[in-house]
XYZ file of C-alpha atoms in Angstrom:
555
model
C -62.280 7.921 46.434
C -63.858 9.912 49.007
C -64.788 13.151 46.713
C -68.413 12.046 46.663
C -68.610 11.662 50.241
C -67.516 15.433 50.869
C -69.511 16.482 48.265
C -72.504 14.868 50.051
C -71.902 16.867 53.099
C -71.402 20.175 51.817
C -74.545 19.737 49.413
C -76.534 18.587 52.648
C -75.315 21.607 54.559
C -75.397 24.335 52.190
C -79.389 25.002 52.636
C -78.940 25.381 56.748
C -75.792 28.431 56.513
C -75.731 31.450 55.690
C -73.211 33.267 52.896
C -70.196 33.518 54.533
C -70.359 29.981 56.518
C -71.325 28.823 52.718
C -67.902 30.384 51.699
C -65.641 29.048 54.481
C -67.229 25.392 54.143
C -66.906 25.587 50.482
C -62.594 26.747 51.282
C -62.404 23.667 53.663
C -64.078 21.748 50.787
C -61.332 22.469 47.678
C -58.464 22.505 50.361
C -59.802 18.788 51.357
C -60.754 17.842 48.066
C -56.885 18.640 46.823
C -55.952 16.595 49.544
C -57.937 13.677 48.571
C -56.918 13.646 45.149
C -53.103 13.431 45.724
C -53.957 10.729 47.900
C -55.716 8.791 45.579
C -52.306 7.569 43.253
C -50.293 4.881 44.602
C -46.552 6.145 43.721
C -44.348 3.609 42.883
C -40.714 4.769 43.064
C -38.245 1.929 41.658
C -34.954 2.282 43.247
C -31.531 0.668 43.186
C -27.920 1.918 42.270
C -26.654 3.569 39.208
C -26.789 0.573 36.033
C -29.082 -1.539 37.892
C -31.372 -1.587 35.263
C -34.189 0.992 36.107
C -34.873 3.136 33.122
C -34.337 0.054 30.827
C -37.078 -1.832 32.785
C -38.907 0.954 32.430
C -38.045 1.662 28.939
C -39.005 -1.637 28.150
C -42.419 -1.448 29.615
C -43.684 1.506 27.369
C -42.399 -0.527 24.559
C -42.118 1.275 21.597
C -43.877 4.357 22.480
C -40.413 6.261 23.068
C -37.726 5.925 25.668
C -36.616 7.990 28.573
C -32.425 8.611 28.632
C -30.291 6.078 30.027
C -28.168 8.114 31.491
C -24.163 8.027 31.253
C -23.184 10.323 33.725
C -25.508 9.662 36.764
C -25.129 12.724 38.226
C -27.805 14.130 35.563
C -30.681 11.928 36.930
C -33.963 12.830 38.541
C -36.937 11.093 39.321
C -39.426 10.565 36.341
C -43.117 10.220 37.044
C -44.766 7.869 34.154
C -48.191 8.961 32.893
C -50.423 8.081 30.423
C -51.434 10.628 27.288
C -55.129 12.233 27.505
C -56.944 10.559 24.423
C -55.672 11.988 20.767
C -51.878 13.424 22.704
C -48.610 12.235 22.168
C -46.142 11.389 24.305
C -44.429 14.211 25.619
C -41.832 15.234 28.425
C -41.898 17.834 31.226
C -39.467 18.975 33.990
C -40.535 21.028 37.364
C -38.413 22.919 39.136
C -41.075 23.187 42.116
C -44.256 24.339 40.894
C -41.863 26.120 37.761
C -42.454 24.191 34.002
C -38.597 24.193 33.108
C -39.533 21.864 29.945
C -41.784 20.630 27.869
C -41.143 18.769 24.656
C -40.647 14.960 23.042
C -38.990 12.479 25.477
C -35.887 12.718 23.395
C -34.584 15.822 24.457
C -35.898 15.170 27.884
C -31.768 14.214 29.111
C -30.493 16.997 27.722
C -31.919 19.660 30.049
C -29.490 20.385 32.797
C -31.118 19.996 36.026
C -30.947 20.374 39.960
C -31.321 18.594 43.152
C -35.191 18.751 43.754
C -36.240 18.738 39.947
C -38.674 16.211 38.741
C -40.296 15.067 35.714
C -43.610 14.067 33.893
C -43.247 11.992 31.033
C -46.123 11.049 29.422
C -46.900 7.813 27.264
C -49.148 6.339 25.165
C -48.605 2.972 26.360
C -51.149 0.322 27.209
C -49.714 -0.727 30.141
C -49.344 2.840 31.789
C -52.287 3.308 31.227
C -53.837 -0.049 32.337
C -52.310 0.850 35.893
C -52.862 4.366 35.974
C -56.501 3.534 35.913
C -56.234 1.721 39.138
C -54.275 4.535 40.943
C -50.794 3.582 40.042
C -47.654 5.412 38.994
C -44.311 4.455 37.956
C -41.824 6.629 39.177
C -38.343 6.374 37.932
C -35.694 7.267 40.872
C -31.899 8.416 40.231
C -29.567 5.912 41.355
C -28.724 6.496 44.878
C -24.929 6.417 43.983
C -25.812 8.857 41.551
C -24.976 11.870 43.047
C -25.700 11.648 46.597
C -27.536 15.375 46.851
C -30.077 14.148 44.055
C -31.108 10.917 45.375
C -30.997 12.145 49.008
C -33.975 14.964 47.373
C -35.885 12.369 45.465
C -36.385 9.851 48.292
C -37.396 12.640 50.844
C -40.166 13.419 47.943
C -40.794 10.208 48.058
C -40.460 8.711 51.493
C -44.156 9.961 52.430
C -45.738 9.973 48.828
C -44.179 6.191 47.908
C -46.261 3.900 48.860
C -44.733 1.264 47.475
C -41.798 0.556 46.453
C -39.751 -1.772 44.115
C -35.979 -2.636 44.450
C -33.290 -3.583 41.807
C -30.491 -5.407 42.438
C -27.908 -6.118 39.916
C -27.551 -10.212 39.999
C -23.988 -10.267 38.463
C -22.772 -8.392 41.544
C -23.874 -12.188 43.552
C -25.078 -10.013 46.965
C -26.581 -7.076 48.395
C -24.117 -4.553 49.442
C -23.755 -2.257 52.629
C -25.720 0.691 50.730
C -27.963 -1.672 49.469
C -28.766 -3.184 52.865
C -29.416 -0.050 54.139
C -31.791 1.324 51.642
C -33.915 -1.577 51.989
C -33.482 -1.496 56.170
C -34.531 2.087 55.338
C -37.401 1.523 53.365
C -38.534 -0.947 56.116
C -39.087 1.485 58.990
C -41.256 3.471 56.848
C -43.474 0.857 57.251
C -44.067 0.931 53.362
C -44.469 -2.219 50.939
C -41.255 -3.237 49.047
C -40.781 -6.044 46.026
C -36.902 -7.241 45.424
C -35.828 -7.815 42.050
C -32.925 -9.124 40.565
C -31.736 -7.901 37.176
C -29.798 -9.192 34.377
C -30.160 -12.282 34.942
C -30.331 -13.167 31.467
C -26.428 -12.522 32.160
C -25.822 -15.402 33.679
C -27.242 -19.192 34.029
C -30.254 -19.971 35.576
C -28.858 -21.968 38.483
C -26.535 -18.765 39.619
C -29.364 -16.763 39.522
C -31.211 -19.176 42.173
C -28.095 -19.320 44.262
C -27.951 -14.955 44.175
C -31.840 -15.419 44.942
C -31.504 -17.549 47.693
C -28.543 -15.565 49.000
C -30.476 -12.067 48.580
C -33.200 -14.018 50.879
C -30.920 -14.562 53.571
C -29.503 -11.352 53.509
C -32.991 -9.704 54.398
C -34.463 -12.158 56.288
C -34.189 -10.471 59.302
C -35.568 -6.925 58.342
C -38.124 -7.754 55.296
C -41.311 -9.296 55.693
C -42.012 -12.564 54.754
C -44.271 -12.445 52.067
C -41.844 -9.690 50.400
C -41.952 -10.119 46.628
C -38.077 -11.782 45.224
C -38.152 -11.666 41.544
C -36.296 -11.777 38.499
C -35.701 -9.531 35.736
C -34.442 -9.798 32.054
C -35.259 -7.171 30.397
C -33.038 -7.205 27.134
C -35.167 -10.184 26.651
C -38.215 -8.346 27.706
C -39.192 -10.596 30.237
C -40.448 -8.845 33.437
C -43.720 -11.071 34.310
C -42.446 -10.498 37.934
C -42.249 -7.087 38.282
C -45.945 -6.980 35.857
C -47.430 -9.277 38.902
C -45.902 -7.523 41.942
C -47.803 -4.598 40.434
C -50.996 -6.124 39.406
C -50.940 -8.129 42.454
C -51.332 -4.693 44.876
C -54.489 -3.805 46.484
C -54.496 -0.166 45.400
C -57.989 0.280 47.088
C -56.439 -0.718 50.645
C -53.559 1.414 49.889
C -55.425 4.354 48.865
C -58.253 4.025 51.611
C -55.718 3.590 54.004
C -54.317 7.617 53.224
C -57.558 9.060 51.981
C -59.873 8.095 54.660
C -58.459 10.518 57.663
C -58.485 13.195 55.141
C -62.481 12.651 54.593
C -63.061 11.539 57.936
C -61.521 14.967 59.312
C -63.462 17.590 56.862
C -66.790 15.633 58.158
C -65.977 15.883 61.796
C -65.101 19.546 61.080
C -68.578 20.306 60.127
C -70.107 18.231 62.568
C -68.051 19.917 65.562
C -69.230 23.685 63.833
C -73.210 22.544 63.432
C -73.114 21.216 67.707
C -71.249 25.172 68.477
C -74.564 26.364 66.645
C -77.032 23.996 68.680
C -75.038 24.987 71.709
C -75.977 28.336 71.563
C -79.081 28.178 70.046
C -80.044 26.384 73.437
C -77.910 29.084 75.279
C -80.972 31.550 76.463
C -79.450 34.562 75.594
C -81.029 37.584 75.126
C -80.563 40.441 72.285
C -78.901 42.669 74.658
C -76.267 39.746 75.678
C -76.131 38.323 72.502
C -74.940 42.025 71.222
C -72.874 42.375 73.570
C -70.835 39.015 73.080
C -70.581 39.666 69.565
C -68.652 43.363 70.353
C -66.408 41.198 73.074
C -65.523 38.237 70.464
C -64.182 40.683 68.077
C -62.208 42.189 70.333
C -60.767 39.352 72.128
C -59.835 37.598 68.747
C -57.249 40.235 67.898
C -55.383 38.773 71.552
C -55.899 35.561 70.441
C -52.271 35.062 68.606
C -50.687 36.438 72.237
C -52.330 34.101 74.078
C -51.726 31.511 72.256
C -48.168 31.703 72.308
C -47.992 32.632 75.899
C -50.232 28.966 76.737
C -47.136 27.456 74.904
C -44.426 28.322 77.518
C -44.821 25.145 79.118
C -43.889 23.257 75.419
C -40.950 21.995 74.592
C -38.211 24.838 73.517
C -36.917 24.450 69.812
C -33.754 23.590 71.582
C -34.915 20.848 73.887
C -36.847 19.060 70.653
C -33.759 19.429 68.486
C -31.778 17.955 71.383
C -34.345 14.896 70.941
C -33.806 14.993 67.280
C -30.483 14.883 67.269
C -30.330 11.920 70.600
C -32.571 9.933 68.007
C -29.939 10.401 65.474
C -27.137 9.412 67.220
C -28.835 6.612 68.831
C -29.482 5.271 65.227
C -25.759 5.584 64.432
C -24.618 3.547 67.131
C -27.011 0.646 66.836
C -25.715 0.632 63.621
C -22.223 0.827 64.077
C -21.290 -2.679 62.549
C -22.989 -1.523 59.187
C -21.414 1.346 58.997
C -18.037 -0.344 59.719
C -18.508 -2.333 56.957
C -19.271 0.555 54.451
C -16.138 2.219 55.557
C -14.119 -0.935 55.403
C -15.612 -1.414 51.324
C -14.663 2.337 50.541
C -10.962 1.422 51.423
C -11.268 -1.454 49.060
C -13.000 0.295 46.535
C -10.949 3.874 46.722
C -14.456 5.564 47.139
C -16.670 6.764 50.345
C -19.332 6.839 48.171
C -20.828 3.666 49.983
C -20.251 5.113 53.180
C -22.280 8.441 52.524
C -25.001 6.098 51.219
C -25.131 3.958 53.993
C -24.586 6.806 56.883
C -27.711 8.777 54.828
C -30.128 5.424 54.943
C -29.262 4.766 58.518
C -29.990 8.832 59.474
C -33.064 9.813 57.416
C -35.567 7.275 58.833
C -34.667 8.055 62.175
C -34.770 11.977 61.487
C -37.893 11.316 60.167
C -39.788 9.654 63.066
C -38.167 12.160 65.645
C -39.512 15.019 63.682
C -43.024 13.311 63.539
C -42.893 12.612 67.478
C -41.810 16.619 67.938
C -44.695 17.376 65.552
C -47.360 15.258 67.782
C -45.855 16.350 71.028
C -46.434 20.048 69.781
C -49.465 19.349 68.755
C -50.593 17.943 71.863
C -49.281 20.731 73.741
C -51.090 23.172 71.664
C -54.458 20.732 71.845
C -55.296 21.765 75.766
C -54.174 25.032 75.227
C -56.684 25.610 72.397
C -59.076 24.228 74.846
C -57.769 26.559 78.012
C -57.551 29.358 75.647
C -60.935 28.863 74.877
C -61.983 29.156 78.160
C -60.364 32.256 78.549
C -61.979 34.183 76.004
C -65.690 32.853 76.256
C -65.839 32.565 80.446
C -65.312 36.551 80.181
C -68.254 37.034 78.651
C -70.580 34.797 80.475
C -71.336 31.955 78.152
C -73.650 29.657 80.353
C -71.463 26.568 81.621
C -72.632 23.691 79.543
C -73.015 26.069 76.286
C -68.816 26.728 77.204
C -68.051 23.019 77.882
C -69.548 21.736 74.145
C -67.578 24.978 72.321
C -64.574 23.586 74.055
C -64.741 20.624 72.977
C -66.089 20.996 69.809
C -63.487 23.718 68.869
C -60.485 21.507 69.996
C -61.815 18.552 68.086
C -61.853 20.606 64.932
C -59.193 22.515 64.889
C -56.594 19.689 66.162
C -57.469 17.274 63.268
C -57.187 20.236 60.824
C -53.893 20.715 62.432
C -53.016 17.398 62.037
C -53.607 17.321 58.274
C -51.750 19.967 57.112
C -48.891 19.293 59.282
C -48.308 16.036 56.971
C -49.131 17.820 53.690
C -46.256 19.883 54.698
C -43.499 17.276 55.240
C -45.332 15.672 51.795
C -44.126 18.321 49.981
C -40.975 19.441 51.734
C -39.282 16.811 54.367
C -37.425 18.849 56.856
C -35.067 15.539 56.530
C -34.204 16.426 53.137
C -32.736 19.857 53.959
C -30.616 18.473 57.147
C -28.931 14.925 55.239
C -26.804 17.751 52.820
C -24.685 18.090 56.221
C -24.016 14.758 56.541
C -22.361 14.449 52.665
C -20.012 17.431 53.929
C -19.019 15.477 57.486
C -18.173 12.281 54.928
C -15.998 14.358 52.725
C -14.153 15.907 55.717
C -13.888 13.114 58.178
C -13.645 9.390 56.095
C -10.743 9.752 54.190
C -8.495 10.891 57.487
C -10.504 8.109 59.639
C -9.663 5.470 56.991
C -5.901 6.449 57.068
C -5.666 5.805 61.032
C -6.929 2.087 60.782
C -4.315 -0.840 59.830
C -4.719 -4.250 60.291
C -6.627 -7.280 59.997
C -10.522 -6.874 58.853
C -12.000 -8.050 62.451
C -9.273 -5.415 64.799
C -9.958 -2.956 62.196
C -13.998 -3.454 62.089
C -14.126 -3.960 65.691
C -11.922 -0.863 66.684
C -14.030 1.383 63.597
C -17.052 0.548 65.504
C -15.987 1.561 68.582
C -15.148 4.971 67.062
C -18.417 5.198 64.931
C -20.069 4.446 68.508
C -18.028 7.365 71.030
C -16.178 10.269 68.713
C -17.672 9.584 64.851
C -20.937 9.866 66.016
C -20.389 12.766 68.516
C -19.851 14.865 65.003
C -21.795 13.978 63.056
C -24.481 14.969 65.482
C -22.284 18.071 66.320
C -23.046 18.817 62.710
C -26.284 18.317 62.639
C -27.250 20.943 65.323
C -27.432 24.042 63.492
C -29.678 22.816 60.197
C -31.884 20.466 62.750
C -32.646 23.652 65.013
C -33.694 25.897 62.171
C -36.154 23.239 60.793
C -37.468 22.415 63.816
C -38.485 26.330 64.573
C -39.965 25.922 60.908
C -41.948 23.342 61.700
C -43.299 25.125 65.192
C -43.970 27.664 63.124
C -45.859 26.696 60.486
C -47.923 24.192 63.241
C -48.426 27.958 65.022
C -49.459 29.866 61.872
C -52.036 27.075 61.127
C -53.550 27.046 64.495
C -54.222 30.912 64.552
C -55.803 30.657 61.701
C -57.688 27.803 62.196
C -58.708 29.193 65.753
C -59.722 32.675 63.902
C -61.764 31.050 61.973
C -63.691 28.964 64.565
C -64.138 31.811 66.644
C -65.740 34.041 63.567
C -68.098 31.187 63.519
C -69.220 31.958 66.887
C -69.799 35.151 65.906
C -71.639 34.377 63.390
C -73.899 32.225 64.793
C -74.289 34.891 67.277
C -75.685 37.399 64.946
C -77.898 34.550 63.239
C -79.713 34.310 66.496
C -79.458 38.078 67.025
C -81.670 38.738 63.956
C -83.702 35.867 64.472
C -84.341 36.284 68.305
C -87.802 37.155 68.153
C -88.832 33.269 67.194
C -91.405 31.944 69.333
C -89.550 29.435 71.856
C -91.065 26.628 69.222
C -89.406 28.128 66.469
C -86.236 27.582 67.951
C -86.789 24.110 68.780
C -88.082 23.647 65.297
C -84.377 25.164 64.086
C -82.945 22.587 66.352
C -84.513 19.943 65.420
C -83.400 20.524 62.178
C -79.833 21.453 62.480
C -79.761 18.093 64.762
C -81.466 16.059 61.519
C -78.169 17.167 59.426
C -75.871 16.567 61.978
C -77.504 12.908 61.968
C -77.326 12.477 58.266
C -73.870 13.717 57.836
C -72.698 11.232 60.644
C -74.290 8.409 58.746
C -71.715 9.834 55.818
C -68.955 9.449 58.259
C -70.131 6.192 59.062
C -69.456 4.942 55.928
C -66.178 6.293 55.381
């Protein structure tokens, strides 16, 4: 959506820099422009327990192009990304196993491959439909069933939970409610702040005026959590009718959706080149003379190799990974215990049922949203922390060699301004591609199959001492492990994440301070201008600064 736009900056640009700015703008430019074009799909995971109908709705929207595997066991599902054929292929199948091609073939032996947590596929499809809404940026993703093997699902929604958009929920009707788990996923969905339609399925399985009474019951259910223009429809696909799932879909405003996670993207590449063109006016205005100029350049390069030192050392004052996993993990447990009655009631079903499946389910939807902000706060708060000390640090480098004081005060800024978006941006690409969420829940499925069973064999009784007592346990000792638990696998992903914020910042700060140096030399060799010269360069560095900000403008 916003290609064009970047394109029109570097094109603008180009003519004003020399080689190696050339090359760095044009690395900023395909690292953006990848960006921008996994923005610009709207996935569309559909999501529901095992046998609620998922791959047959799907199945019966390609029509007869070819089916994917309705799967027996459930533990062999993973999510399936629907695609329409380039013009003159067939339809054809492929697994990943991260960036890894584990298959490629017809759709029919796509079930057959034995697969892992974390694998996804690519089927591809010749039908109309697909390809009617992959046209307008959308994509069908089919999602394991969430009591399908509790290690799969838990990997697919963490792909998912940033990527997915939207999302669309099946319910079977027959089973006349929404369950614990069910409640949960959709709670869960909710506080992503993401777009969600309900459908019921089957309901050619029953009458018409049962249906209306599980619709109406559904809507009660949710009422307090789900918007209220949240789409509730019905499905009956052995008859093929799905008219409400076909105009929840058609009925999205893709562009919105898109615009709304491709515009920062754009909008920080053009600021980027903005900040860079005002450090070259800056010191074009500077004064300097050959013999200071020279010198600068000598002290930049050797002051850059301290830079990583520094840097770290300016970070003292952050928060320790210790003290941020201790705010990760008070999130978590504050999550548990204002959900206490749910999870009651999910522990309450297993003993009914003879499974914990439910309560694994239901303990997972209630942690992973609430991991997930936590880590996003510690990832701003770091940020933040590292945002004046790229602007002290700075400082420090550039006061020792006797930058004039309103040349200094524009670097600053412009520096911090560049390299904290930047920051910014790749710090969500990263949890995009690998949640640090999805890597911490696997603790939670061992604390279930430790800990339920001997918890459910201590509570007898009637349902309200039993729920009441089971919440006061889930709220003091139950919750005191599973954060216990937690510790270890939510420390080592939040020194990751410090990390990789860290790496990205020294580089991004190298780079910005080779710039100076290279406008340095540019004015080195072209010191000898007449005083108008250098207004005339100016002038015209100023004229694509103003054109480029008219770009950004209409972002």
């Amino acid at each position: 959506m916003y290609i064009d736009k970047i394109q029109e900056v570097v094109d603008i640009m180009r003519p004003i820099l020399n080689d190696s700015e050339v090359a760095s703008m044009v690395s900023d430019f395909d690292q953006t422009k990848k960006m921008l074009k996994e923005s610009a799909k709207v996935k569309l995971p559909i999501i529901g327990v095992f046998n609620a109908g998922k791959t047959t709705l799907v199945n019966s929207l390609l029509g007869a192009d070819g089916s994917l595997p309705v799967n027996i066991v459930p533990e062999t599902a993973i999510p399936c990304e629907i695609y329409p054929t380039k013009e003159g292929d067939v339809s054809n199948a492929e697994i990943y196993r991260g960036s890894q091609r584990i298959y490629n073939g017809d759709i029919a032996g796509y079930g057959s491959v034995k697969v892992e947590p974390g694998d996804f596929g690519m089927v591809y499809t010749t039908s109309p439909l697909v390809k009617e809404w992959s046209d307008r940026g959308i994509i069908l993703v089919d999602m394991p069933g969430y009591d399908s093997g509790l290690e799969e699902h838990n990997s697919a929604i963490g792909r998912y939970m940033n990527q997915g958009t939207v999302f669309a929920f099946l319910m079977n009707c027959t089973h006349g409610s929404l369950r614990a788990s069910e409640l949960s996923i959709l709670k869960e969905v909710c506080q992503y702040g993401l777009k969600i339609g309900v459908f019921l399925t089957w309901s050619d399985a029953q009458s018409a005026e049962k249906n209306e009474e599980v619709k109406a019951y559904v809507e009660y259910q949710t009422q307090s959590f789900l918007p209220k223009d949240t789409k509730v429809g019905k499905l009956a696909v052995l008859d093929n009718d799905n008219v409400d799932f076909i105009d929840f879909v058609n009925g999205l405003d893709v562009t919105s959706i898109i615009s709304e996670k491709s515009k920062p993207i754009a909008q920080s590449f053009v600021s980027k080149q903005i900040a860079n063109l005002k450090g070259v006016i800056a010191l074009v205005q500077s004064g300097l003379d050959n013999t200071t100029i020279n010198s600068k350049i000598n002290d930049l390069s050797q002051r850059i190799h301290e830079m990583e030192s520094l840097l770290k050392s300016r970070l003292e004052e952050a928060d320790t990974p210790e003290q941020s996993t201790q705010d990760v993990l008070d999130a978590a447990k504050m999550a548990i215990k204002m959900n206490a009655s749910i999870l009651a009631d999910a522990i309450l079903q297993s003993r009914g049922s003879g499974t914990i499946s439910s309560v694994t389910e239901t303990l997972i939807s209630i942690l992973r949203p609430a991991l997930a902000k936590a880590f996003r706060e510690e990832q701003e708060q770091f940020i933040n922390t590292l945002k004046t000390d790229i602007s002290e640090l700075t400082r420090h480098i550039l006061e020792g060699i006797d930058i004039p004081t309103d040349v200094l005060e524009e670097i600053i800024g412009n520096n911090e301004q560049a390299i904290v978006g930047y920051i910014h941006l790749l710090a969500d690409m990263l949890q995009n591609h690998s949640h640090p969420v999805v890597k911490i829940i696997g603790n939670v499925l061992t604390f279930v199959a430790e800990y339920i069973p001997d918890i459910l064999r201590e509570f007898f009784g009637g349902k309200e001492k039993v729920h009441a007592r089971l919440v006061e346990n889930i709220q003091g000792p139950i919750s005191d492990a599973i954060v216990s638990g937690l510790r270890k696998p939510v420390t080592e992903q939040i020194r990751a994440l410090q990390a990789h914020i860290l790496q990205t910042t020294c580089s991004q700060y190298e780079e910005s301070i080779n710039k100076m140096k290279e406008t340095l030399s540019a004015l080195y060799e072209s010191k000898n201008l007449e005083q108008k010269n250098a207004e005339e360069e100016i002038a015209k560095y100023q004229e694509v600064i103003n054109q480029i900000k008219g770009i950004y403008d209409g972002i």
